[in-house]
Coordinates of C-alpha atoms and ligand atoms in Angstrom, one line a residue:
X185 CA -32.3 -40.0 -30.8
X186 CA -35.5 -42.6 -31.4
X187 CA -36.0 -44.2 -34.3
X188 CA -39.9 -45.5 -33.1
X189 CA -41.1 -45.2 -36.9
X190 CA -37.9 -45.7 -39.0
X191 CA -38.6 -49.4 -36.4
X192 CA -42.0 -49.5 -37.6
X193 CA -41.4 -48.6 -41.1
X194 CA -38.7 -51.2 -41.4
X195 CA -40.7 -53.9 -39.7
X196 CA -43.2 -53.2 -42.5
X197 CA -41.0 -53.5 -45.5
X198 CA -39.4 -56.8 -44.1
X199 CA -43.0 -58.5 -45.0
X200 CA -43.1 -57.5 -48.5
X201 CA -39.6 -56.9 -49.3
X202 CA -36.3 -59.6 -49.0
X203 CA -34.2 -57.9 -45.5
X204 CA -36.8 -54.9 -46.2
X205 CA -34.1 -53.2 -48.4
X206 CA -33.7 -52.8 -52.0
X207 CA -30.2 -52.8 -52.3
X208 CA -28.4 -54.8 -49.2
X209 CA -25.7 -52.1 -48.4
X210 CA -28.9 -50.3 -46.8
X211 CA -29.3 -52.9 -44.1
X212 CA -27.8 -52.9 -40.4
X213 CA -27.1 -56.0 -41.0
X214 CA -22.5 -55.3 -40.0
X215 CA -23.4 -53.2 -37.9
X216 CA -26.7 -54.1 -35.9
X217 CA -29.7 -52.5 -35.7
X218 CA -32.5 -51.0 -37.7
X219 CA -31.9 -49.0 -40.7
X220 CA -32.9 -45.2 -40.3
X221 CA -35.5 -44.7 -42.8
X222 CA -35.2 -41.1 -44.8
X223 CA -38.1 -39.1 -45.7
X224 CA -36.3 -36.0 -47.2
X225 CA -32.7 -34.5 -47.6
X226 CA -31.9 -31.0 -48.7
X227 CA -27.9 -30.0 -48.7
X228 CA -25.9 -31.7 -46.4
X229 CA -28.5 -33.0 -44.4
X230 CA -31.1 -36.3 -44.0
X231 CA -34.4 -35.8 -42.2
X232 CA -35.5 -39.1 -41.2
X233 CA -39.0 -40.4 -40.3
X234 CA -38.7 -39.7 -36.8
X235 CA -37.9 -36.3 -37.3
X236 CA -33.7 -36.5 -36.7
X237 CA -31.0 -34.6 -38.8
X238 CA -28.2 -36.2 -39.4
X239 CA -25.0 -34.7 -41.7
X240 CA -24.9 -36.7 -44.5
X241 CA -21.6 -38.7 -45.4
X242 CA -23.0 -41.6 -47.9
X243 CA -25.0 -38.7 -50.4
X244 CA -26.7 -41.8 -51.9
X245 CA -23.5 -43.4 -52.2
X246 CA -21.7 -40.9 -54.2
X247 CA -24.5 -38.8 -56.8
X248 CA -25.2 -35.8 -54.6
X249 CA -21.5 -34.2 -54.9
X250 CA -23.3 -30.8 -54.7
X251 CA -25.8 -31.6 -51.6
X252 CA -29.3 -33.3 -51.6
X253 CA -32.0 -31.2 -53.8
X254 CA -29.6 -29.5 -55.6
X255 CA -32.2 -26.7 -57.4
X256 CA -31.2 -26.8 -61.0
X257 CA -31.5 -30.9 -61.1
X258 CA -34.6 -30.7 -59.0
X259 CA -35.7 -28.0 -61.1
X260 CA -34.5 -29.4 -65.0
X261 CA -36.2 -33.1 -63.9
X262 CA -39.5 -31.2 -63.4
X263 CA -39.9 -29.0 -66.6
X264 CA -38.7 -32.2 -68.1
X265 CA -41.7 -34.3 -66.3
X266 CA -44.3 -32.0 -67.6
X267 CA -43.6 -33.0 -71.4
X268 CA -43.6 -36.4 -71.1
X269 CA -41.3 -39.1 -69.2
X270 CA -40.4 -41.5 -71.5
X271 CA -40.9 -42.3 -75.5
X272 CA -38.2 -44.5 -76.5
X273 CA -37.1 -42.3 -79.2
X274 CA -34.4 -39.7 -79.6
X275 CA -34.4 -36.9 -77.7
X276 CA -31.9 -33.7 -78.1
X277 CA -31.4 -33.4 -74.9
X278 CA -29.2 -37.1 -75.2
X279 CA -26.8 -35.3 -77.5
X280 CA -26.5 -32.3 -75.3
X281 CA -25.6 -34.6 -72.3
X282 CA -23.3 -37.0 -74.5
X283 CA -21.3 -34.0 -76.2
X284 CA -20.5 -32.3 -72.8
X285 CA -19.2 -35.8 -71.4
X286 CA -17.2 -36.4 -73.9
X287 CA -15.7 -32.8 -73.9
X288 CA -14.9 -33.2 -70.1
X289 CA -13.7 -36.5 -70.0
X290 CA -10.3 -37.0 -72.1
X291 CA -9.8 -40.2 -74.6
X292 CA -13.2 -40.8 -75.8
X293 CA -15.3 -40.1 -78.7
X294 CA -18.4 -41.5 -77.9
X295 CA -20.7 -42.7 -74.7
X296 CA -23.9 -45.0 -74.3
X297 CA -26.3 -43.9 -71.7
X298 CA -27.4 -47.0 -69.7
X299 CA -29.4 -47.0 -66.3
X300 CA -27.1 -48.3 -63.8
X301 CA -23.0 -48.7 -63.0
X302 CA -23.9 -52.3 -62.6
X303 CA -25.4 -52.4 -66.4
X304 CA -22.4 -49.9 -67.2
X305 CA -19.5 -52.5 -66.5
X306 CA -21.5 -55.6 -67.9
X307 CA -21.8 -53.9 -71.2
X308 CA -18.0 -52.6 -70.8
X309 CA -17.0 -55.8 -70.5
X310 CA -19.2 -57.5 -73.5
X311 CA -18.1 -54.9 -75.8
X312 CA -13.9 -55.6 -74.7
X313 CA -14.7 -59.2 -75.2
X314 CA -16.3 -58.6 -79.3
X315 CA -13.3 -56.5 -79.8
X316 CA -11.0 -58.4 -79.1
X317 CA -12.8 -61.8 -79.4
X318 CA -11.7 -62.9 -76.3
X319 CA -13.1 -64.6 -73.2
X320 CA -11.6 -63.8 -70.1
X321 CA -11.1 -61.0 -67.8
X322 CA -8.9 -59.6 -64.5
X323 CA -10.7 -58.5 -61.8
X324 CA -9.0 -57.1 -58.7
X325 CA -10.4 -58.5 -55.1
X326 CA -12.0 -55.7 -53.1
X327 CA -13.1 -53.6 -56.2
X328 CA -16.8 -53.4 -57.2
X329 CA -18.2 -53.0 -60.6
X330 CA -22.2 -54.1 -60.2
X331 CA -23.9 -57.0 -59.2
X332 CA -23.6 -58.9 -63.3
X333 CA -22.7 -62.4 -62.8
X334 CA -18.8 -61.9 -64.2
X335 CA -18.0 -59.4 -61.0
X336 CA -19.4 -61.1 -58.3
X337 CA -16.3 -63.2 -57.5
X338 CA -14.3 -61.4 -54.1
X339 CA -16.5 -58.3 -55.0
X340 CA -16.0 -55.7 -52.5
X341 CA -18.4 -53.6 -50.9
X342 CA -21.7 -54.8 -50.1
X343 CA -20.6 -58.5 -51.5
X344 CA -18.1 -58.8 -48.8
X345 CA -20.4 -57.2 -46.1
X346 CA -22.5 -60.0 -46.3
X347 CA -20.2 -63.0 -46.4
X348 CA -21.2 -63.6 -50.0
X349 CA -17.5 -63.3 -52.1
X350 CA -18.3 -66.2 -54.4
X351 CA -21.5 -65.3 -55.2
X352 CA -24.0 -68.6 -55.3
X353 CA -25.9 -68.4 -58.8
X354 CA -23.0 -67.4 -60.7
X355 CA -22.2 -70.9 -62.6
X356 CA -19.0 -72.5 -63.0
X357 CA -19.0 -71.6 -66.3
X358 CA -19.2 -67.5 -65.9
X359 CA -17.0 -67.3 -62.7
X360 CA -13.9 -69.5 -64.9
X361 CA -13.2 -66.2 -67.2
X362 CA -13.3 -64.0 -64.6
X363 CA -9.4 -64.2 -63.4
X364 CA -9.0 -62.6 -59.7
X365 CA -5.4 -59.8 -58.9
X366 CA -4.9 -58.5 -56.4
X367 CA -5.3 -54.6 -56.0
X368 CA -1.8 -52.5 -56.1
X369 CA -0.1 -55.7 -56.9
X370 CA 1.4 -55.7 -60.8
X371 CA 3.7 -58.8 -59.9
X372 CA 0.2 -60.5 -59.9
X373 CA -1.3 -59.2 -62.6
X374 CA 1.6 -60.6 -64.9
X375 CA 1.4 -63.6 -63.9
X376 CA -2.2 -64.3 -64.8
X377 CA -1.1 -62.6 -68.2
X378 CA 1.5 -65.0 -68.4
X379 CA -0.6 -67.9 -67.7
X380 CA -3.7 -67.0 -69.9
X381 CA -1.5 -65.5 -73.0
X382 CA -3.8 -64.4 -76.4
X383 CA -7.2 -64.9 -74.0
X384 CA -7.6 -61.8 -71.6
X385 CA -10.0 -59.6 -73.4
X386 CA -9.8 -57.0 -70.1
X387 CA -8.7 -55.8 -67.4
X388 CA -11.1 -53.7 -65.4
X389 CA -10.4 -52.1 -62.5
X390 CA -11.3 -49.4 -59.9
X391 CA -8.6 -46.8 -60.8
X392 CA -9.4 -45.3 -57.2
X393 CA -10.8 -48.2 -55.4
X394 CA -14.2 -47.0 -52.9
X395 CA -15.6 -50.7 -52.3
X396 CA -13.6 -51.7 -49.6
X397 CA -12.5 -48.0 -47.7
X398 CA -10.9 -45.9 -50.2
X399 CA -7.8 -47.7 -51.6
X400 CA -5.9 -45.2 -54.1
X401 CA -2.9 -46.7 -56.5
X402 CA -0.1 -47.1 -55.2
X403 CA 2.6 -44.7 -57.8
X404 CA 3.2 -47.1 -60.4
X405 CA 0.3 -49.4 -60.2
X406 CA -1.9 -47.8 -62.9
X407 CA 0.8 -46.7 -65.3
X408 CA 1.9 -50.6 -65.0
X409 CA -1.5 -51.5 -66.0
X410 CA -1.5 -49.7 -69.0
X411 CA 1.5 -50.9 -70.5
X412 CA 1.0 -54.6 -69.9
X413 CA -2.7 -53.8 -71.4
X414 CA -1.2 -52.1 -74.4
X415 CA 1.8 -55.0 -74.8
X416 CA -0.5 -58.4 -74.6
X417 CA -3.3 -56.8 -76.8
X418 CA -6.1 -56.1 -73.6
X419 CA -8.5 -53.6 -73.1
X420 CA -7.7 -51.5 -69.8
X421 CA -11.5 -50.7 -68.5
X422 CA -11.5 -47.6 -66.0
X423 CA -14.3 -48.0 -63.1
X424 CA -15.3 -44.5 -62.8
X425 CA -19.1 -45.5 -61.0
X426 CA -17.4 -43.7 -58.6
X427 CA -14.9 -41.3 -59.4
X428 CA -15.9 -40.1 -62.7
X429 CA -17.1 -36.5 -62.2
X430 CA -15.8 -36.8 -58.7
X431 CA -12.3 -36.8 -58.5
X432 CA -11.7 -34.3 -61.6
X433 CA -13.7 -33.1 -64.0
X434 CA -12.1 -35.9 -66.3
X435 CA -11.8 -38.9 -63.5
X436 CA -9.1 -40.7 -63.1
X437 CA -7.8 -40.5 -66.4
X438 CA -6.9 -36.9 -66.2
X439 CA -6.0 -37.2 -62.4
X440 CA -3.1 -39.1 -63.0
X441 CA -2.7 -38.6 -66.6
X442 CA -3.2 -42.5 -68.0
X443 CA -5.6 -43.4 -70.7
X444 CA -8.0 -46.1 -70.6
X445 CA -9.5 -48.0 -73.2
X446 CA -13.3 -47.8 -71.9
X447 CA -14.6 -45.5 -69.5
X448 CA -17.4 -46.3 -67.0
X449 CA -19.6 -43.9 -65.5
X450 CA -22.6 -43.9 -63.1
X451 CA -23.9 -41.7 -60.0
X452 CA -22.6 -38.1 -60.6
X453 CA -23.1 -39.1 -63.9
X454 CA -26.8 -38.6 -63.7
X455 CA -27.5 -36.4 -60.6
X456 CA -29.5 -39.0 -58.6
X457 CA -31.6 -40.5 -61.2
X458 CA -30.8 -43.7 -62.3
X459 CA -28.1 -43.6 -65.1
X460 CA -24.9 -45.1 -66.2
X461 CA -23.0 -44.7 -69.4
X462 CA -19.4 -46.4 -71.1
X463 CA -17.3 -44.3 -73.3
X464 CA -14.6 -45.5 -75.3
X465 CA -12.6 -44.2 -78.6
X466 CA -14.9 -44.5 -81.8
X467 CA -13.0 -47.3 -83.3
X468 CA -14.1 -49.1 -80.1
X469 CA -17.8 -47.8 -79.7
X470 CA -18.4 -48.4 -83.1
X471 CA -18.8 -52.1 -82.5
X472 CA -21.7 -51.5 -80.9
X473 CA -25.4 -52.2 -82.2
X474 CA -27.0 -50.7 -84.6
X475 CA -23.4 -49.5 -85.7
X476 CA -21.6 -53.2 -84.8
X477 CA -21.9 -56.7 -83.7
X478 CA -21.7 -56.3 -79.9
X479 CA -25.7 -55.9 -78.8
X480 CA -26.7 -53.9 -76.1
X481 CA -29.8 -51.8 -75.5
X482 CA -32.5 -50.0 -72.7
X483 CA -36.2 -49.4 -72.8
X484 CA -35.5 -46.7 -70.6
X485 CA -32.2 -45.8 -71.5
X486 CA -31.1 -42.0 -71.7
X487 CA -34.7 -41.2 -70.2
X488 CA -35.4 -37.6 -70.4
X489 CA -35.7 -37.3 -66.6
X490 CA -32.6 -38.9 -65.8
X491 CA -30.4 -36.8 -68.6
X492 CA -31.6 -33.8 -67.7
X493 CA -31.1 -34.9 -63.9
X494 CA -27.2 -35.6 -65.1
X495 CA -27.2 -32.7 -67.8
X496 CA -27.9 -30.2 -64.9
X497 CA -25.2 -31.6 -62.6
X498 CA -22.6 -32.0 -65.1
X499 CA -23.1 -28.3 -66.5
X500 CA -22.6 -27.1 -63.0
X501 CA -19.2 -28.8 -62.4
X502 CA -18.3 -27.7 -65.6
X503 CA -19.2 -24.2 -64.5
X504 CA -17.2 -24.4 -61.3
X505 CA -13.9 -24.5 -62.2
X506 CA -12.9 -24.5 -58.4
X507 CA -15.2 -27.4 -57.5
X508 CA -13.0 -29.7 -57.2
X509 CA -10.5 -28.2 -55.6
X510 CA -12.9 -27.1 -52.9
X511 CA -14.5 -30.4 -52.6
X512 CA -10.3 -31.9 -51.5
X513 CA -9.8 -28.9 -49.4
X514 CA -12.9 -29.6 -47.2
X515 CA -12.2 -33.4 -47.3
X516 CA -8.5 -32.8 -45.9
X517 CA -9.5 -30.2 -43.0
X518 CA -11.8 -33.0 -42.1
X519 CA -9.4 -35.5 -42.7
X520 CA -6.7 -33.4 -40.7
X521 CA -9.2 -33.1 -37.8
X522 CA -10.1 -37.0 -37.5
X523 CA -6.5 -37.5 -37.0
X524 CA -5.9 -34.9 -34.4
X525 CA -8.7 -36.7 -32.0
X526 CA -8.2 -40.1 -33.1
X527 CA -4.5 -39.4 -31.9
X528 CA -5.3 -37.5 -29.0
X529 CA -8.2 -40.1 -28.0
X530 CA -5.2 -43.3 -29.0
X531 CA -7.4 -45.0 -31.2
X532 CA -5.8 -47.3 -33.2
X533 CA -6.5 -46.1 -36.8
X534 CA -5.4 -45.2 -41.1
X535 CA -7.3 -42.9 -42.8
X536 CA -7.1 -43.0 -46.6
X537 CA -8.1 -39.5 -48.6
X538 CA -8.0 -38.6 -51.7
X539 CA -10.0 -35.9 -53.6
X540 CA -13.6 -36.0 -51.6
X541 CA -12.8 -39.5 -50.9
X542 CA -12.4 -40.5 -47.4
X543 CA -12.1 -43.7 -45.1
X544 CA -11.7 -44.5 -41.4
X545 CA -9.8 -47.8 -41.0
X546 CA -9.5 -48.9 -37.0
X547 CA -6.2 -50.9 -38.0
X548 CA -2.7 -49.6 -37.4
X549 CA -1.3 -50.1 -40.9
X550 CA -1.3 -49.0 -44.1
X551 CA -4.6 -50.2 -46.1
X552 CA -4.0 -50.5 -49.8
X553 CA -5.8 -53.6 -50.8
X554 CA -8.9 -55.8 -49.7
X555 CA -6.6 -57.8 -47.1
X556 CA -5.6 -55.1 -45.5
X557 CA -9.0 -53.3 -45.3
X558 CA -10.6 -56.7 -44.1
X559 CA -8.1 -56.7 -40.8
X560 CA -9.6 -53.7 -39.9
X561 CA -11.5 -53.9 -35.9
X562 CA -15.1 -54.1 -36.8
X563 CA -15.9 -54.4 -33.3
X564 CA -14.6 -50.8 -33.1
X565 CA -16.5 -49.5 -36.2
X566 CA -19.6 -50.5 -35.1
X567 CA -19.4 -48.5 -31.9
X568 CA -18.1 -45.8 -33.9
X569 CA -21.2 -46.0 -36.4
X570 CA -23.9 -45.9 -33.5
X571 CA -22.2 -43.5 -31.7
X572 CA -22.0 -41.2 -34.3
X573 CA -25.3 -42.0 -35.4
X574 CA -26.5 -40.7 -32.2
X575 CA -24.8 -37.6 -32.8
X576 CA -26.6 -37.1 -35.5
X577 CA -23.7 -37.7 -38.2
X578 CA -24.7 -40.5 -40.8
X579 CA -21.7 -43.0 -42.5
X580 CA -22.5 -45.8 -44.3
X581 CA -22.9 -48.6 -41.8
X582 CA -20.0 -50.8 -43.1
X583 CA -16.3 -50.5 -42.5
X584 CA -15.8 -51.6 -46.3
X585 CA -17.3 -47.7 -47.7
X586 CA -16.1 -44.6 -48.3
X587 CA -17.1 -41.2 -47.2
X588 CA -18.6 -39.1 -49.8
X589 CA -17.8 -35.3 -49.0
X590 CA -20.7 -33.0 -50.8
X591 CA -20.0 -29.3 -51.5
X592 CA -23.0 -28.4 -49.9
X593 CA -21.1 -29.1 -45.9
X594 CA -19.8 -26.1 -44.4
X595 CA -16.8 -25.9 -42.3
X596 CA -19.4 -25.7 -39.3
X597 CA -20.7 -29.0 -40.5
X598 CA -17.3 -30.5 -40.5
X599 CA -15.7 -29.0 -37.0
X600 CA -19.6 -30.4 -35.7
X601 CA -18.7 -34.2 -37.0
X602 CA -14.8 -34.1 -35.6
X603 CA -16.5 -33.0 -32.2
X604 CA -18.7 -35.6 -32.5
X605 CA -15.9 -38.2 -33.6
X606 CA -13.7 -36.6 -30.2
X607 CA -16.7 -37.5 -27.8
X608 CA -17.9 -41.3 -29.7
X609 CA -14.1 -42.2 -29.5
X610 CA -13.7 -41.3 -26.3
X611 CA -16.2 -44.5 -25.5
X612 CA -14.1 -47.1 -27.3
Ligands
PLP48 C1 -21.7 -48.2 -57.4 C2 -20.7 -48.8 -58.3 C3 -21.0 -49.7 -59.3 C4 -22.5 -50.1 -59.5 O1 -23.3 -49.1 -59.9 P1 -24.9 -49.3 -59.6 O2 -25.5 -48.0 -60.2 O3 -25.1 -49.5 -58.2 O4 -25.3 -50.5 -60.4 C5 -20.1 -50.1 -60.2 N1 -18.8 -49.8 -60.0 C6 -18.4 -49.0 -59.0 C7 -16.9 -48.6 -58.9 C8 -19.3 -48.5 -58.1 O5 -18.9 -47.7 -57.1

């Protein structure tokens, strides 16, 4: 494959633009290289500049769970463009896209449409601290919730992809409430309970962890959660940025049958415009502005292009009562297939699955939190990455990401990427 212009077109944006990215996971930087740059997607597939397809396994890191250009979003954002793109004032269509939320998801009564998972978790957070009037909060290490000042401490993802854990311009200040457990680990959480009694305001946590492979619970781990959160009086925050809409129609939640306190949502969520939301019960949303004391608010928030981007995609999972199911069946015949050539090629190697959820770990044991995903061979990912690059199969160019697996791939497009994994691993 050549990447001449994607080259080019990279070299350009480094001039005006910091790295020539505008988010960092998009650089080569863990892996080497250039990034490929994209001019237009449509199902499972990326076109790039130079004219290369490539099977798509990142689907903008998560939106696209029905394929790139899926026709009714592409179709509802532009009837919606014609009448306007923003007013900052109420629209209908906020209520349509609120009311079929909330009867999907189970536990809440109410959501607030924000613009990004990032803005999602900060206002999660403010809102459990003016509830309970408390400070501090329990982060795991490995999980991401956005790049807000109170999360950048052993963030995973990205964060850890560039050597940047601690984040430098987070004071002293912000970064002493944010209390740091370790994923899968209860033991731990207790003992920061114990040792900050009457001041944890929340835990929030990645009920399926993404950011560093795809860690899920161990059995045990979330139901723990819950009942320390409901004993010592703290709110248990769900991170569904990535597995709300995904996993099951209700996330996590209805998955393994645990309620959280607040919900937070963000890529299915809006269809591949920029949109997050939080949902919580009423007693708890109602401390929000105008309604409470807890202030948070959006120019652009619940933009008519974006809702009827995410109104479109939820209605058709809604529709598709067999969606998800579908979506785990193609995820473990891929899954199944990785392992039979990994094996038969003896690479050294865990694969974590669940749901549409997939990731390739070149380490021998079990990875179920962010040390274990970090001992992972990057030396053998990155030959893996190009290699399958070159195939013209596309994963996110970090060992820390999960797969996303979009409806739109056909069995075809799967059997093509296992071939392709059988002949790259066969160069290790
Ligand atoms: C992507 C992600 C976020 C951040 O969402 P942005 O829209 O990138 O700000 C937060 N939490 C989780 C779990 C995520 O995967």
């Amino acid at each position: 494959m050549i990447y001449q212009r994607s080259s080019q077109l990279f070299a350009e944006a480094e001039k005006v633009i910091p790295g020539g990215v505008n988010s960092p996971v998009r650089a080569f930087k863990a892996v080497g290289g250039t990034p490929i740059f994209v001019k237009s997607a449509k199902g499972a597939y990326l076109y790039d500049e130079d004219g290369n397809r490539l099977i798509d396994y990142i689907n903008s890191w998560g939106p696209m769970i029905l394929g790139h250009a899926y026709e009714p979003v592409v179709e509802a954002v532009i009837e919606k463009a014609k009448l306007g793109t923003s007013f900052g004032m109420p629209t209908e269509l906020e209520t349509q896209i609120a009311a079929l939320a909330v009867s999907m998801v189970p536990n809440i009564d109410k959501i607030r449409f924000v613009n990004s998972g990032t803005e999602a978790c900060m206002s999660a957070v403010r809102l459990a601290r003016g509830f309970t009037k408390r400070d501090k909060i329990i982060k795991f290490a490995g999980c991401y919730h956005g790049h807000s000042d109170s999360f950048l401490i052993q963030a995973g993802s990205g964060a850890v992809t560039f050597g940047t854990p601690n984040s430098p311009g987070v004071t002293a200040g912000t970064a002493k409430d944010t209390l740091l457990a370790k994923y899968n680990d209860l033991e731990n959480v207790k003992t920061l309970i114990e040792a900050n009694k009457n001041e944890i305001a929340a835990i929030i946590v990645e009920p399926v962890a993404g950011n560093m492979g795809c860690i899920p619970p161990v059995k045990g781990f979330l139901e723990g959660l819950r009942e320390l959160c409901t004993a010592n009086g703290i709110l248990l925050i769900f991170d569904e940025v990535m597995t709300g809409f995904r996993l099951a129609r209700g996330g996590v939640q209805e998955l393994f049958n645990i309620d959280a306190d607040i919900v937070c949502f963000g890529k299915v969520i809006g269809g591949g415009l920029p949109v997050g939301a939080f949902a919580a019960r009423a007693e708890i949303m109602n401390f929000l502005a105008p309604l409470g004391p807890v202030y948070q608010a959006g120019t652009l928030s619940g933009n008519p292009l974006a809702m009827a981007a995410g109104l479109a995609m939820l209605q058709a999972l809604d529709n598709d009562r067999e969606i998800f199911k579908r979506l785990e069946e193609k995820t473990a015949y891929l899954s199944a297939g990785i392992e039979k050539v990994l094996k038969a090629n003896n690479v050294v190697f865990t694969i974590n699955q669940i749901g549409s959820m997939i990731s390739v770990h070149f380490d021998a044991n079990p990875v179920t939190d962010f040390q274990s995903a970090a001992a992972g061979d990057n030396e053998t990912f990155k030959k893996f990455f190009h290699g399958l690059v070159a195939e013209g199969v596309y994963i996110a160019p970090s060992a820390y990401e999960t797969w996303f697996i979009t409806d739109a791939l056909t069995y075809e497009d799967l059997d093509f990427t296992i071939q392709a994994i059988d002949k790259v691993s066969k160069t290790f």
